[in-house]
PDB file of C-alpha atoms and ligand atoms in Angstrom:
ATOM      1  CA  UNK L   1       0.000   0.000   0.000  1.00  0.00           C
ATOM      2  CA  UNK L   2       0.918   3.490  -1.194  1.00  0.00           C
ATOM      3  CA  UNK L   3       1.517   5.758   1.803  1.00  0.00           C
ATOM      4  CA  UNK L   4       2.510   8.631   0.417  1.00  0.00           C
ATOM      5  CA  UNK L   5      -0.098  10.036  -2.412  1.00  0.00           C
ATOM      6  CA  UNK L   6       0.594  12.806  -4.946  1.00  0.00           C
ATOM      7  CA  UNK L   7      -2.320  14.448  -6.396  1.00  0.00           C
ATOM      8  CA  UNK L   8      -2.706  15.599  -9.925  1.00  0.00           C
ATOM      9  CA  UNK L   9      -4.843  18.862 -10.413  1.00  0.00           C
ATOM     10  CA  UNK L  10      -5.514  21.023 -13.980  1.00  0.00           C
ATOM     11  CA  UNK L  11      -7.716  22.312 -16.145  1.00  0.00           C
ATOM     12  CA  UNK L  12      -9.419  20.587 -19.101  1.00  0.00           C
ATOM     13  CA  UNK L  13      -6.810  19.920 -21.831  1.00  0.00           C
ATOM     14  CA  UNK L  14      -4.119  21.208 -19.675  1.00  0.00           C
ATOM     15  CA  UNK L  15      -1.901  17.233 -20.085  1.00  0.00           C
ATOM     16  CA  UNK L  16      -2.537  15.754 -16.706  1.00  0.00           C
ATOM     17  CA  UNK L  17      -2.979  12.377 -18.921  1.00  0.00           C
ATOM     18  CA  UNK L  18      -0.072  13.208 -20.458  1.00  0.00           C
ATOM     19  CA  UNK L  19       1.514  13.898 -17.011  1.00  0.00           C
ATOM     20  CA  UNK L  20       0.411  10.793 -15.333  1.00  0.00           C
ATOM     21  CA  UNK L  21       1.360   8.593 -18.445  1.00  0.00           C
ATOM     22  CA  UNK L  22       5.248   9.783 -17.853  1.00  0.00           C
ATOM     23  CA  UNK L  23       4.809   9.010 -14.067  1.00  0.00           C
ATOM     24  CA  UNK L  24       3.337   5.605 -14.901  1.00  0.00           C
ATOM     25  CA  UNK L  25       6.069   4.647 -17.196  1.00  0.00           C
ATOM     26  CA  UNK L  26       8.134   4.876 -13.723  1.00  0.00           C
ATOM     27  CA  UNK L  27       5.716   2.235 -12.140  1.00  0.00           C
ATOM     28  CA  UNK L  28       3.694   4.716  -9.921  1.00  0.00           C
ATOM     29  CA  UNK L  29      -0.136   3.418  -9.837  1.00  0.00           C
ATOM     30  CA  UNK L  30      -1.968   5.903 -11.093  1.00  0.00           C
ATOM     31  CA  UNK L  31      -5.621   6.542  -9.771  1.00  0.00           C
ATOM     32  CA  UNK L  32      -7.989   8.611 -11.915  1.00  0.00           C
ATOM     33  CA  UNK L  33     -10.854  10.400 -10.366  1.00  0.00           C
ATOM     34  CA  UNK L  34     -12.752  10.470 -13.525  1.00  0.00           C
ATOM     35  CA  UNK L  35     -12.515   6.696 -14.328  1.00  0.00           C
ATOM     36  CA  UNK L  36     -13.585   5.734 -10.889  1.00  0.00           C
ATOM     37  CA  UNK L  37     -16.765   8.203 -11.585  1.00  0.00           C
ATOM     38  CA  UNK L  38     -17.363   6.251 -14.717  1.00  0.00           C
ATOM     39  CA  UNK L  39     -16.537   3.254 -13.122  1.00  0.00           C
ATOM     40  CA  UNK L  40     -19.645   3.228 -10.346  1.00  0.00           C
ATOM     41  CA  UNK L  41     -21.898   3.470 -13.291  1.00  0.00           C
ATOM     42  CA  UNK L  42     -21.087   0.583 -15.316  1.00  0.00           C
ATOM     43  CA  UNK L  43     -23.486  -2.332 -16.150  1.00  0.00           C
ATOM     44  CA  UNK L  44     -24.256  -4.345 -12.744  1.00  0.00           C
ATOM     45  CA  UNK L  45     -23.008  -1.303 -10.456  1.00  0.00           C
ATOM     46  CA  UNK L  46     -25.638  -0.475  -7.728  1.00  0.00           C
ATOM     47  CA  UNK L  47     -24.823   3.323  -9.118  1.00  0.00           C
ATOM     48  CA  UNK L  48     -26.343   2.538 -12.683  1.00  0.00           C
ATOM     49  CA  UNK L  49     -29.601   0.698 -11.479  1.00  0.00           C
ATOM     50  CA  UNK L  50     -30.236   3.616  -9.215  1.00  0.00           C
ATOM     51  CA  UNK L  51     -30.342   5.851 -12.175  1.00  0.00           C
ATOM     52  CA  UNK L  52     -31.883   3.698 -14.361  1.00  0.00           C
ATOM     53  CA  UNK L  53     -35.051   3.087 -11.785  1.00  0.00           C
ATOM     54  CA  UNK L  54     -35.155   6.801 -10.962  1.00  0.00           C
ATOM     55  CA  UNK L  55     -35.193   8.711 -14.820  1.00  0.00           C
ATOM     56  CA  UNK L  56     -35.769   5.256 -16.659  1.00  0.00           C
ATOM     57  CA  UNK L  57     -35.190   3.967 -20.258  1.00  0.00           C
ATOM     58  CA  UNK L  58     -34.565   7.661 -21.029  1.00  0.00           C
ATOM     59  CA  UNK L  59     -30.670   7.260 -19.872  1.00  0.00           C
ATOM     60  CA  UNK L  60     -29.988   4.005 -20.686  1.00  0.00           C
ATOM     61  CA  UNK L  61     -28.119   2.786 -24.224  1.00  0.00           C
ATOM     62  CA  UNK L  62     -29.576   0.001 -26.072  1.00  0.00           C
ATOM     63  CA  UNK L  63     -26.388  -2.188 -25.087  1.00  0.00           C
ATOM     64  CA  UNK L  64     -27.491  -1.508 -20.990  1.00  0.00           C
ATOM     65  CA  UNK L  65     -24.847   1.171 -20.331  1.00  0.00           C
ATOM     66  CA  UNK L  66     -25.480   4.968 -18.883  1.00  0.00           C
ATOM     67  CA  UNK L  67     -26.301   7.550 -21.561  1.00  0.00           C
ATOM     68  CA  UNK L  68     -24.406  10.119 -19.928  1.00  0.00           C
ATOM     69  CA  UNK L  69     -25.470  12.915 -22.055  1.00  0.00           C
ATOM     70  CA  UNK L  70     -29.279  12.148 -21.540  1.00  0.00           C
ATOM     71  CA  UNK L  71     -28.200  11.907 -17.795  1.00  0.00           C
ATOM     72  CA  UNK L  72     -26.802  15.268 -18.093  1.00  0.00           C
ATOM     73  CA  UNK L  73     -29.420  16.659 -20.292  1.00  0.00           C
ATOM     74  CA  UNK L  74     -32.173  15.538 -17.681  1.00  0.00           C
ATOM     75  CA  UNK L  75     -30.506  17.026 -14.213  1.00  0.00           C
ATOM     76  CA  UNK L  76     -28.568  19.753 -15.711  1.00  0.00           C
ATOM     77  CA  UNK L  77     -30.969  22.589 -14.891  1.00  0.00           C
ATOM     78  CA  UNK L  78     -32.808  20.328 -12.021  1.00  0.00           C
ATOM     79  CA  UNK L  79     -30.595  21.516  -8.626  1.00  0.00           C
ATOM     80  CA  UNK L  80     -32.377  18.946  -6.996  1.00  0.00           C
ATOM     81  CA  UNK L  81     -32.182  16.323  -9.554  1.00  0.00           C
ATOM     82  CA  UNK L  82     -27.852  16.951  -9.581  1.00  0.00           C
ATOM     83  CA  UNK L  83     -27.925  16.537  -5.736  1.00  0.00           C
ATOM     84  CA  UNK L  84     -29.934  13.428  -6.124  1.00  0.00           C
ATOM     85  CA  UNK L  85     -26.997  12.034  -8.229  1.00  0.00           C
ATOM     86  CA  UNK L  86     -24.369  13.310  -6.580  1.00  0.00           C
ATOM     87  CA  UNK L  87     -25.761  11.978  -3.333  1.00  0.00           C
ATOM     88  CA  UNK L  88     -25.727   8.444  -4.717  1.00  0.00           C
ATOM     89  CA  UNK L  89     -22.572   8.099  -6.875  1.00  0.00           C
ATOM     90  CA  UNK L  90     -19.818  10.388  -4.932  1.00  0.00           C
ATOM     91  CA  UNK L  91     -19.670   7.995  -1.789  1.00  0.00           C
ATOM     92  CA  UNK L  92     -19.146   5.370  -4.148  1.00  0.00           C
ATOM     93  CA  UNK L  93     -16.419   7.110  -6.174  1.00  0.00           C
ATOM     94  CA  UNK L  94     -14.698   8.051  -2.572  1.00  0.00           C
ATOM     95  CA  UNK L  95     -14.685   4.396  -1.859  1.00  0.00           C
ATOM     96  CA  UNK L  96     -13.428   3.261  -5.367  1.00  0.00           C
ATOM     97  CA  UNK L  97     -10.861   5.783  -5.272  1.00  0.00           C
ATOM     98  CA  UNK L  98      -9.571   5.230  -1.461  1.00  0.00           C
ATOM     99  CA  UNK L  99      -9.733   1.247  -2.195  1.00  0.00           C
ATOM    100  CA  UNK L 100      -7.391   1.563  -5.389  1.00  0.00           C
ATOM    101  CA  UNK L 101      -5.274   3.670  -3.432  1.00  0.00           C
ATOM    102  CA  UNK L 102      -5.107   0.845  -0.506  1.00  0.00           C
ATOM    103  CA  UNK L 103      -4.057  -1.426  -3.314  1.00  0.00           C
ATOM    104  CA  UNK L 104      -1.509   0.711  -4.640  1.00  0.00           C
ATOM    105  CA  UNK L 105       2.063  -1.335  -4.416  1.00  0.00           C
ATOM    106  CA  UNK L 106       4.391   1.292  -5.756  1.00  0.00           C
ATOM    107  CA  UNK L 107       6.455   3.722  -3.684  1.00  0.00           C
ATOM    108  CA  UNK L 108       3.871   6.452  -3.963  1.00  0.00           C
ATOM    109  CA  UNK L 109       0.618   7.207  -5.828  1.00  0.00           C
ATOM    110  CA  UNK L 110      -0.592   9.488  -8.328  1.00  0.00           C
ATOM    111  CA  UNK L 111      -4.406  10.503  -7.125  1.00  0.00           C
ATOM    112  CA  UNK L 112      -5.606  12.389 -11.058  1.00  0.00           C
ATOM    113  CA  UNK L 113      -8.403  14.831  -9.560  1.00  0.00           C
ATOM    114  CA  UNK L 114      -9.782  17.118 -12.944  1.00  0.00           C
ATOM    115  CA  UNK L 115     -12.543  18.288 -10.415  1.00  0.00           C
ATOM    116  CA  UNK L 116      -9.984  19.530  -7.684  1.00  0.00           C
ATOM    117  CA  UNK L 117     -11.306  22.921  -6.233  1.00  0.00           C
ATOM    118  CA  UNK L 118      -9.365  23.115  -3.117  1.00  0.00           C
ATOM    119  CA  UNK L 119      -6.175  21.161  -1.582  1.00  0.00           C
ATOM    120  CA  UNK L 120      -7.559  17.193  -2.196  1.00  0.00           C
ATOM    121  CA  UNK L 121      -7.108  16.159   1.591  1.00  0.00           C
ATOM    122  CA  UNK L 122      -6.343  12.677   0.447  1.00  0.00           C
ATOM    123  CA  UNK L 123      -2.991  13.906  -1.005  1.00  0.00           C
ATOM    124  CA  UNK L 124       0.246  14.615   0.852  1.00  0.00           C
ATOM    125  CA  UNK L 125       1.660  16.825  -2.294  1.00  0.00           C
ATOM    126  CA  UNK L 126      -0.659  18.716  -4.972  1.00  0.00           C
ATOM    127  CA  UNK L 127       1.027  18.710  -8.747  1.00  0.00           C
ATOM    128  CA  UNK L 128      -0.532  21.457 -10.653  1.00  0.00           C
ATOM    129  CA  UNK L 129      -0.228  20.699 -14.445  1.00  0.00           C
ATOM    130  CA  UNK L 130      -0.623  24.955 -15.839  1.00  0.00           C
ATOM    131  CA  UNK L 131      -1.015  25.724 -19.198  1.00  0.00           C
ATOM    132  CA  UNK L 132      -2.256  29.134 -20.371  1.00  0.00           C
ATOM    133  CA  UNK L 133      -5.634  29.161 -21.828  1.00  0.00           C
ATOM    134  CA  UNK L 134      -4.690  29.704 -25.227  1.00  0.00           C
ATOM    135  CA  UNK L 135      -3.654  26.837 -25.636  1.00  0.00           C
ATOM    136  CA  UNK L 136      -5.638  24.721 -23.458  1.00  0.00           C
ATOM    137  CA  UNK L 137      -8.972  25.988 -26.283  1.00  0.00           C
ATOM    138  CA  UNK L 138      -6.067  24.546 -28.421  1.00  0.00           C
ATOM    139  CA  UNK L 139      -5.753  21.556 -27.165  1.00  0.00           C
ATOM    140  CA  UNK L 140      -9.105  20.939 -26.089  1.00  0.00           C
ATOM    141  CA  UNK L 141     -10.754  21.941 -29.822  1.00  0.00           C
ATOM    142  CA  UNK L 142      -7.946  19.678 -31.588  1.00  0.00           C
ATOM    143  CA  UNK L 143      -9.152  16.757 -29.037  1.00  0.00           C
ATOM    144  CA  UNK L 144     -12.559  17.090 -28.194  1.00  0.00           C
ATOM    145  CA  UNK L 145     -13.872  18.275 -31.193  1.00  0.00           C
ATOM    146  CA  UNK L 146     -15.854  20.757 -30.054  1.00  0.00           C
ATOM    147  CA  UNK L 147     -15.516  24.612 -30.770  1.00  0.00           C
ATOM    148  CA  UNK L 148     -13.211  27.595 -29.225  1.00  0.00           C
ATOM    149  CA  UNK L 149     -16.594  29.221 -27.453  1.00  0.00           C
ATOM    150  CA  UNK L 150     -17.210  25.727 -25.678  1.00  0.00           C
ATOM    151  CA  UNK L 151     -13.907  25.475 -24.795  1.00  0.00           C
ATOM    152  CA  UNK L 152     -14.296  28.575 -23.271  1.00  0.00           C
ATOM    153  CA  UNK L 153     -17.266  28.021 -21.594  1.00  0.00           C
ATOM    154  CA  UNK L 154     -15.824  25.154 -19.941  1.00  0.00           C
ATOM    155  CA  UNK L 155     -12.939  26.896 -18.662  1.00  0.00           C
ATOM    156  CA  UNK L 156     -15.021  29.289 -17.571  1.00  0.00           C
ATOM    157  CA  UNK L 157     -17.093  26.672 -15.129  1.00  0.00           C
ATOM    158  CA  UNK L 158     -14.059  25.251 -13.845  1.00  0.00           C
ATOM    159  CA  UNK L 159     -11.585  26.604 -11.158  1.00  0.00           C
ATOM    160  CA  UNK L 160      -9.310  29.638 -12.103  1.00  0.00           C
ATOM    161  CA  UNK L 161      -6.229  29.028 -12.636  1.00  0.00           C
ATOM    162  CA  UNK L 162      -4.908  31.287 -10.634  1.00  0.00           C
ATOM    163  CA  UNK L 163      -6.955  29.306  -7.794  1.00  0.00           C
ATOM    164  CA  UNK L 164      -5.381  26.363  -8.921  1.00  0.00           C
ATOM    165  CA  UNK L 165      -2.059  27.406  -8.868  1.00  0.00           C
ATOM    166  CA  UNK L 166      -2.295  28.856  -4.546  1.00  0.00           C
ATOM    167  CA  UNK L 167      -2.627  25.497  -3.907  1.00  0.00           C
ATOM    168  CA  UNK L 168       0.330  23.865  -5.662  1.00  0.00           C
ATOM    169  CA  UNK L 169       3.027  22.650  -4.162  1.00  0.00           C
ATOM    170  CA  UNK L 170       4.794  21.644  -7.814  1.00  0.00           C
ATOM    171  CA  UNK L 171       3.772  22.979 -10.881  1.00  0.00           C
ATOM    172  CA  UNK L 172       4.668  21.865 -14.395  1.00  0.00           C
ATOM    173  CA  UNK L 173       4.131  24.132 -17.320  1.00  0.00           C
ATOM    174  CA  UNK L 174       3.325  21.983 -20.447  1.00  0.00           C
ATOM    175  CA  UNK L 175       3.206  25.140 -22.651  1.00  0.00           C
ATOM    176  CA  UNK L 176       6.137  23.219 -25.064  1.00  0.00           C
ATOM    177  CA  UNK L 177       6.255  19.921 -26.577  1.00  0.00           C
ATOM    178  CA  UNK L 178       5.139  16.586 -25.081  1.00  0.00           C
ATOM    179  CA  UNK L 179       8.677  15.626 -24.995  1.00  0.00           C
ATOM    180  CA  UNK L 180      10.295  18.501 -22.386  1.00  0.00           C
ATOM    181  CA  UNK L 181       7.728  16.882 -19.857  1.00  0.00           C
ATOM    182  CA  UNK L 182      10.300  14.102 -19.620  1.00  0.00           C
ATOM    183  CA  UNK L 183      12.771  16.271 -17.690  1.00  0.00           C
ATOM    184  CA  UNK L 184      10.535  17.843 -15.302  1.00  0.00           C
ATOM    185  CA  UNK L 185       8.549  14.662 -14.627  1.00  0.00           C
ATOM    186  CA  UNK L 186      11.802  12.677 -14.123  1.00  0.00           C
ATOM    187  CA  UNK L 187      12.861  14.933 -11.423  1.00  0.00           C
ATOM    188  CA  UNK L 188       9.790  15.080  -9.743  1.00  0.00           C
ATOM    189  CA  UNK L 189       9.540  11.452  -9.432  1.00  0.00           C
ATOM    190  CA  UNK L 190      13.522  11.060  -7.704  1.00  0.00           C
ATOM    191  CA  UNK L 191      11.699  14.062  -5.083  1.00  0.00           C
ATOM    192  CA  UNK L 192       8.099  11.831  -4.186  1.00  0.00           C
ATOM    193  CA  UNK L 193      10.350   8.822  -3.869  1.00  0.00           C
ATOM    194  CA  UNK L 194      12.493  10.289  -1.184  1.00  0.00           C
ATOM    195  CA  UNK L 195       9.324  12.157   0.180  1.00  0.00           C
ATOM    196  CA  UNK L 196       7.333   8.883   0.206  1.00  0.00           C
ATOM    197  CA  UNK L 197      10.585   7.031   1.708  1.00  0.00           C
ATOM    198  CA  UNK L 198      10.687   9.399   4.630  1.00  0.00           C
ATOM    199  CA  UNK L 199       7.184   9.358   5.171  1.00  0.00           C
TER     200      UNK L 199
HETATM  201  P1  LIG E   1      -8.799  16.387 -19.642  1.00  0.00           P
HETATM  202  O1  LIG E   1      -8.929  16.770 -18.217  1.00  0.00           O
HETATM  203  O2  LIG E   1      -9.531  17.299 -20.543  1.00  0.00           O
HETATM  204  O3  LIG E   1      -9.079  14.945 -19.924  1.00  0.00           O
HETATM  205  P2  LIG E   1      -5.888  16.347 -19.543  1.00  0.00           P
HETATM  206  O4  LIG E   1      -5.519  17.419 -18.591  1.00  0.00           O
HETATM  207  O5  LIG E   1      -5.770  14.932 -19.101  1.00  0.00           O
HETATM  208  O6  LIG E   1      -7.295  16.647 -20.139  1.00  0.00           O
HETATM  209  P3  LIG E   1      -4.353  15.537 -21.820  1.00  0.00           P
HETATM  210  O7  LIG E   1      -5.411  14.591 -22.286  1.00  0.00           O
HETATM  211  O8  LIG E   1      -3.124  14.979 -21.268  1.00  0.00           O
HETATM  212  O9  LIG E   1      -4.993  16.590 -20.822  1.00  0.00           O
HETATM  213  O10 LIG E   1      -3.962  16.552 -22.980  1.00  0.00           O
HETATM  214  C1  LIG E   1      -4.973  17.200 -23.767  1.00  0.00           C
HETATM  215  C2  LIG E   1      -4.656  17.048 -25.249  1.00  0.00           C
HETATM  216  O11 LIG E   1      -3.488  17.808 -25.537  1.00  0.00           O
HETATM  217  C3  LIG E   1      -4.340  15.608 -25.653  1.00  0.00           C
HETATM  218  O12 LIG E   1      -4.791  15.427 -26.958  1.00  0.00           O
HETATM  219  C4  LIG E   1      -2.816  15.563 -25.581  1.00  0.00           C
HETATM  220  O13 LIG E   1      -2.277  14.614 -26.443  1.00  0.00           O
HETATM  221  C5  LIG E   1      -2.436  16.970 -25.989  1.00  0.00           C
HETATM  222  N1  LIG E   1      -1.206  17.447 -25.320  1.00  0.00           N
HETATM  223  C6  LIG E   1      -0.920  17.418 -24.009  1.00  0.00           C
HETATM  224  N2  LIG E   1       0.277  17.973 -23.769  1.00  0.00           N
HETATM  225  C7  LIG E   1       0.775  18.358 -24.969  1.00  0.00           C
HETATM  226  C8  LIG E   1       1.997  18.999 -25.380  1.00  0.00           C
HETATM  227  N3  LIG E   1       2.940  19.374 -24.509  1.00  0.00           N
HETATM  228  N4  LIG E   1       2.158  19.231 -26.693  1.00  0.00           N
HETATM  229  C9  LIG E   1       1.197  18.880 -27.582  1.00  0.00           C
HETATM  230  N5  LIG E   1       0.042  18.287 -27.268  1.00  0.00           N
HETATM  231  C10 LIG E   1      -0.185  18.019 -25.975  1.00  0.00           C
END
């Protein structure tokens, strides 16, 4: 088990994937927040049949998994609706997440948070991966294929940067190519081994 956990916090497009891959290629267990969310809803998960009996058919796919857009579509303006779901699935996620960080058998763990607002109190050392905006509508149109004023808008509905960045204790910049994260990830990874040694 993992005792020492590093968590990973940045804006949409901003390369915490591409972060966390680097780390991984090291052997540090990487645990995403947004699988584990996607994770309590899959066929057979007590999370899914909750749904499915409370807004029926409607969110289901043919092959029996979550429609998440209908999902979305049907509590997005419905406050009471969203706190319905939340109740249910974030225990779950908590659980799925603190349960694959038990498991973890490297030195230290990476704990990938995209919805990080404040210090994740599960973490013993916050990584913020900072890009400027400019380039994370860049990235984010290139990927996503969806358009610069969506990008924007979801920007806009996450945490400010700025925010982001009081909170860091490291901070890479992945302004450049995918490659000069090699040198920065390299040395942080010699600095949470020692850290997770003397922990
Ligand atoms: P999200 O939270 O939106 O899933 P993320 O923070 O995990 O995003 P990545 O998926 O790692 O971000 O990166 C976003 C996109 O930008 C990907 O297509 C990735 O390949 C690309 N990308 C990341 N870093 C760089 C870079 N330094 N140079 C070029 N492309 C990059």
């Amino acid at each position: 088990m993992a005792n020492y956990v590093v968590g990973i916090a940045g804006g949409i497009g901003s390369g915490k994937t591409a972060v966390s891959d680097r780390f991984a290629g090291y052997g540090t267990v990487v645990v995403d927040a947004d699988v584990a969310s996607r994770d309590v809803v899959r066929p057979g998960e007590p999370g899914l049949a909750a749904i499915a009996e409370r807004y029926g058919g409607a969110v289901i796919n043919g092959n029996g998994e979550l429609n998440r857009a209908a999902l979305r579509e049907r509590i997005f303006r419905d406050t009471e609706e969203r706190r319905w779901v939340e109740r249910l699935l974030h225990p779950a996620i908590n659980r799925l997440i603190a349960e694959r960080l038990a498991a973890a058998t490297s030195a230290y763990a990476l704990l990938v948070n995209p919805l990080m607002r404040a210090r994740d109190a599960r973490a013993n050392r916050i990584l913020v991966v900072d890009v400027s905006e400019e380039v994370q509508v860049a990235r984010t149109t290139a990927r996503d294929g969806v358009d610069e004023e969506q990008a924007r808008a979801i920007i806009a509905s996450q945490l400010p940067r700025k925010e982001r960045l009081a909170f860091a204790d490291d901070v890479i910049v992945n302004d450049g190519a995918l490659a000069d994260l090699d040198g920065p990830v390299r040395k942080l990874h010699a600095e949470y081994l020692e850290l997770a040694n003397g922990a």
